[in-house]
Every structure is written in structure tokens, then in C-alpha cells.
Steps between C-alpha positions, in 0.01 A plus 500: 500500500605830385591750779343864562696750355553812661653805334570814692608793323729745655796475725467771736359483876166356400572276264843378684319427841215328325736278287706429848190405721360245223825376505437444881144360469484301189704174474683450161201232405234748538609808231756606279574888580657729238550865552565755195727792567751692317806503728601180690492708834241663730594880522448634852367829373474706826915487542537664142593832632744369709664360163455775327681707760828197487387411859399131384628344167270373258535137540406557888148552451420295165385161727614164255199324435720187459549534886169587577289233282616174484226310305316730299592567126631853428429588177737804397303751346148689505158452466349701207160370490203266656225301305282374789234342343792262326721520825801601361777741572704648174855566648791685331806325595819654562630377140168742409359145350108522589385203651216375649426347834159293643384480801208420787580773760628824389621751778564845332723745646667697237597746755492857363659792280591824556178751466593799225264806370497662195747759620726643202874292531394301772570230364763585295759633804353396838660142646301319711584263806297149442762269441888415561618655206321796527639546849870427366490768228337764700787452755754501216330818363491668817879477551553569105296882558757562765788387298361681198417873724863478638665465148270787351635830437137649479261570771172429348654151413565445833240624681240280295744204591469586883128515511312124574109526445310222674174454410259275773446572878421133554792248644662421191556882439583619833711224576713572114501854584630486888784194400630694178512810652730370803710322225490854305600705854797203557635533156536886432763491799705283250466768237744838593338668153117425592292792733319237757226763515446505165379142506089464554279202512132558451224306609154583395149347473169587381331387826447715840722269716824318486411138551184564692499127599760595794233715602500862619778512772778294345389623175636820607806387649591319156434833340710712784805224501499513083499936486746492763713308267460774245272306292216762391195307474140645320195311541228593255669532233593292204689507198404684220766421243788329450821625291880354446617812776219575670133413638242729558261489793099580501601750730682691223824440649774431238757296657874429316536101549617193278332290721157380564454177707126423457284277811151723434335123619459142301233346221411168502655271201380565136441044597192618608322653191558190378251304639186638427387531898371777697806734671406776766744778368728322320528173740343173428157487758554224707285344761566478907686190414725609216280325247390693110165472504393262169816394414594126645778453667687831480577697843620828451725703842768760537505800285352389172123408757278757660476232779192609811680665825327287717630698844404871346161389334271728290631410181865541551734297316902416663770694379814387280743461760700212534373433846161401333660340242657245682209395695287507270719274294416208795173533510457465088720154535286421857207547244637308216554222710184527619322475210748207353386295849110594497543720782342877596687823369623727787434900461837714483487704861787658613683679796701786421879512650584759420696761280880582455718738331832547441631855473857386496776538730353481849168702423184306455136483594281213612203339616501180603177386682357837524801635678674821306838466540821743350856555489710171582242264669300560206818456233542101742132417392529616175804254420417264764132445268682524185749190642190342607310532147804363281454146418842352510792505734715552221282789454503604884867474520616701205261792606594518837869534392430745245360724772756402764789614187327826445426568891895458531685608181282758359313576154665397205498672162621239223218523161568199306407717147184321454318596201716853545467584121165416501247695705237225602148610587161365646416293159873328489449303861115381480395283190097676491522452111566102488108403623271349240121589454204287592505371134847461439531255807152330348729456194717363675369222710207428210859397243617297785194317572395462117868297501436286771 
């Protein structure tokens, strides 16, 4: 007797932990597990600004799958399309061959891209800060505007070097903008020709608050600790436009820079047009227990589902964070196994721990269990969580030394040269244009069925 097949697409948090915990529960007799994703790691995304600031090397927080999964069958490459009526899963492999892959469970999470707007240049000259390489050129660009502004013989030249624009007042922007702009304050004391003052890091955001999840009073004290850096931080405002020296604010300001790092928030996978179901702003509606209605066998969970908050009610749906990610990734393979064995599906309810960031250095804020923590104390949670989180003691190990190396020896300022003659933007790092249509992947799956 053939076994179940299970696919799950996507090898971040959601689709990791689910892949790992069927792993747990299933005996080798009772599925076969396969999980799609492009890179052969699991990328611990909230530690990219500490790579992108040379605190942590790359290869610290890309997880190897090969150490985390031991039975299930990675498949290198992505997931461009879903015919569930046929139950079948077109894949683009890694040697860009287009294959295609059945199966009797399908657990979908595609993760998510960066979010743009029709802003003039946006998406010519901003970078954004989604994956490893993104976060290894930005840090190579960084250092390249201050080797660039201390070679210049003109002013305007290096002025526009000098000046960092950060768009996004969530944690992914804060935490690029506070980590850079220590790296930024370290380095200009290794440059006699370069005017520290003349160096500015700007964070802005459309919305009233920065990170209004940290609530009112530590809110403020991220906001106080970040000015008192010299970082000048705008809320309510956005970016107009977008040129090769300078972006332009709604505000009217005009401000000289060569460098936009984009985090203005996430959009579900372009997986999910692909399927025909109902989404609830761009996410794939789920039910309580992960579950698309109408379509057998497919779950649906981190980023890429609109999944019910259970604990807030009233028609809220959870977050993107990793934190729901992950357990939401058990409960889709508690389900899965549940429906393989004949058994009730369990509701996704959670408790919230918590929330951490990482200013850099010894500043940080935090909130673990409801208690507001900063400075220090709040620094030991952050990286005592972030230990905690990482799947592998491989993993642990090189992270924790990586911090211990920069706690005791300092910044560094080395930039390999990546892609240095080629400026690399938002569209260069995130593949949006390889997804088929609904009737492309009917094509598709129709050929291979009409062939046996």
C-alpha cells in the first residue's frame, strides 16, 4: 500500500517546525514528507540586522536543514504554482527545470515578500532586508559609502554618501537602523578624512508610533534611546520618490542619500493567487484549525494564512512573526496527523511571550511576559530568546561566539566587494516574477496527467 504523501512548501519557521514535529509523530511507515524550498537552510530572519551590521556572519543564522530534518525529502527549489482539484504542486527546481510534484496533504507556507508602492525609483534604488544576501550587500554597501565619501574631493558626493534613509518603524527597520548606525559611529573613528557629524541615519514611518506593539512606555524609551544616538526619526511620513542621490519625503524634505534600506511591512507569497481560494487582504483565509476551506487536504499557516487570533477575538487574525510561525507549524503537523489517524483537529490558541529587540551594543528593549524591560537586562533576554529560538547547537554555538568576538574585539569593517559594480535593488533578491497563473499551472498538471 502506497503511503500518504505530504508536501510542505516553504522552509522558514512554519514550514521548518511543521516538517520537524511530523518527523516526531509519524513513523517512517505511515507518510513520506517532502518539503519544497529554495535554499537548503532555514534563515533566522530576526538576527539579519545583526549580520548586516558584521556582528554575526552569514552562515550563523542560515539553520542547515540537513541537520534539522533527517527524513523528509528537500526538494531544492520553489513552488510556482498549485492545481488542487488535481493535487499537484508545479515546482521550479534549482536547475530552473519545472517539475511537478503529487500529493495527499499539502501544508502551504510560502512565507512572504517585501511590500512595495508605486513610488517613483522605489524599486529601482531602495535594498531591502528579507533574506541573507540582501543583508550581506547592504552591509558591504554601507562600508563602500564610507569608503567612497572619504576618497571624494566633492562635498555633495559625500554628503549623499553619509546620509542612510530607513524606511519602516516596525522591528526589522528599527533594529537595521539602530545596528548600522553603531557600526557607522564605530567606523568613522577609523577614517581621519571623514566629519563623524556629518554621518546621519534616518528612520521614518508612515504610522503614528514606532512599534506600537511595545506599547506606550517602552515605545518611548526605544524612541528616546534611538534620538539620543543621533538617529533622527519622523513618523508620519513616507517616501515620496526615490532617485540614484537622493529621496524625497511626503513631508517635502529633500534629503542627499545613496541609500534606501526598505522594511515598510511584508505581502504574502504571489503562491497564493494561485489557488483560486478566498484571501483576507492578500493572505489565504484559513479556518481556526489552519485548514482552506473547500480545498482537501491543504493547511495553510505563517505569513502566506490570515489564520483566527483565537486569544484577541473579534475577527483578528495572528501576525507574521516568527513566534507564531513556529507554533503554528506544530499544530498544522498535530492536525495532519490527526486527520491521517481519524482523529479530531485542534484550534491554533496561543500565549504570547513576549517581544525583543536588539538595538545593538548593550541598548535594547523588551517584554517578556508582560514585563518592560531596557538597557542590559533587556539586551540578556533579547539574546538569551534568540539562543533559545535557533534550532541547532551548531547554530547556538556559532552565534554565541560571534557576539562574545564582537563584545571583546570590537566592530569590524572588511566588505568582501559583493556585487560592488553592480548596484542590486529590491527586484534582484526576491524572484515575484517566476509564479505561474491559474491556467498556466492547469497546463501544466492537465500535460502530465494526459501522459500518465
Amino acid at each position: 500500500m502506497e503511503r500518504p504523501r505530504i508536501l510542505v512548501v516553504g522552509g522558514g519557521f512554519a514550514g521548518v517546525e511543521c516538517a520537524r514535529r511530523l518527523e516526531r509523530r509519524l513513523s517512517p511507515a505511515e507518510a513520506e514528507i517532502a518539503l519544497v524550498t529554495p535554499y537548503s537552510y532555514q534563515l533566522y530572519l530576526p538576527l539579519l540586522p545583526n549580520v548586516a551590521a558584521g556582528v554575526l556572519t552569514p552562515q550563523s543564522v542560515a539553520v542547515s536543514l540537513r541537520r534539522t530534518l533527517h527524513r523528509t525529502n528537500i526538494i531544492p527549489g520553489g513552488a510556482i504554482g498549485v492545481d488542487t482539484q488535481a493535487k499537484m504542486c508545479v515546482i521550479r527546481a534549482i536547475t530552473d527545470e519545472v517539475v511537478v510534484k503529487r500529493y495527499d496533504y499539502l501544508v502551504l507556507a510560502p512565507g512572504s515578500i517585501t511590500r512595495t508602492f508605486d513610488i517613483p525609483g522605489l524599486n529601482q534604488y531602495a535594498r531591502g532586508m528579507k533574506t541573507l544576501a540582501e543583508a550581506a550587500y547592504i552591509r558591504d554597501h554601507v562600508i563602500a559609502q564610507l569608503d567612497l565619501a572619504s576618497a571624494t574631493q566633492d562635498r555633495a558626493e559625500r554628503e549623499s554618501r553619509l546620509q542612510f534613509v530607513v524606511v519602516g518603524g516596525g522591528y526589522a527597520g528599527t533594529e537595521t537602523a539602530a545596528c548600522l548606525q553603531r557600526l557607522t559611529t564605530a567606523a568613522t573613528k577609523r577614517y581621519p578624512r571623514l566629519d563623524p557629524r556629518l554621518v546621519k541615519w534616518h528612520l521614518i514611518d508612515i504610522a503614528p508610533r514606532l512599534m506600537p506593539e511595545l506599547g506606550d512606555k517602552l515605545g518611548r524609551t526605544a524612541l528616546d534611546i534611538l534620538r539620543r544616538r543621533g538617529i533622527d526619526i519622523s513618523l508620519g511620513v513616507s517616501v515620496a520618490e526615490v532617485g540614484a542621490d537622493s529621496v524625497k519625503f511626503t513631508d517635502g524634505r529633500l534629503i542627499p542619500s545613496r541609500t534606501l534600506i526598505w522594511t515598510a511591512g511584508v505581502a504574502a507569497s504571489p503562491l497564493v493567487g494561485t489557488l483560486g481560494a478566498e484571501t483576507v487582504k492578500g493572505r489565504l483565509a484559513v479556518t481556526a484549525d489552519m485548514r482552506v476551506p473547500q480545498l482537501d487536504g491543504v493547511f495553510a499557516l505563517g505569513d502566506a494564512a490570515a489564520v483566527p487570533d483565537l486569544a484577541k477575538g473579534d475577527g483578528a487574525v495572528c501576525p507574521p512573526t516568527a513566534q507564531h510561525g513556529q507554533r503554528q507549524g506544530k499544530t498544522v503537523a498535530d492536525n495532519v496527523v490527526a486527520l491521517l489517524r481519524n482523529q479530531p483537529l485542534a484550534a491554533y490558541r496561543h500565549r504570547d511571550l513576549g517581544l525583543v529587540v536588539d538595538l545593538g551594543g548593550a541598548d535594547a528593549v523588551s517584554k517578556p511576559l508582560g514585563v518592560e524591560l531596557h538597557g542590559p537586562a533587556a539586551q540578556a533576554v533579547a539574546r538569551g530568546y534568540h539562543l533559545m529560538a535557533l534550532r541547532t547547537n551548531v547554530a547556538k554555538a556559532r552565534v554565541a561566539v560571534n557576539w562574545t568576538l564582537n563584545a571583546t574585539a570590537g566592530d569590524d569593517f572588511v566588505r568582501t566587494g559583493f556585487q560592488a559594480r553592480r548596484p542590486a535593488a529590491l527586484r534582484d533578491f526576491e524572484y515575484t516574477d517566476s509564479y505561474l497563473t491559474r491556467e498556466q499551472v492547469k497546463e501544466y498538471t492537465t500535460s502530465l496527467l494526459a501522459k500518465g
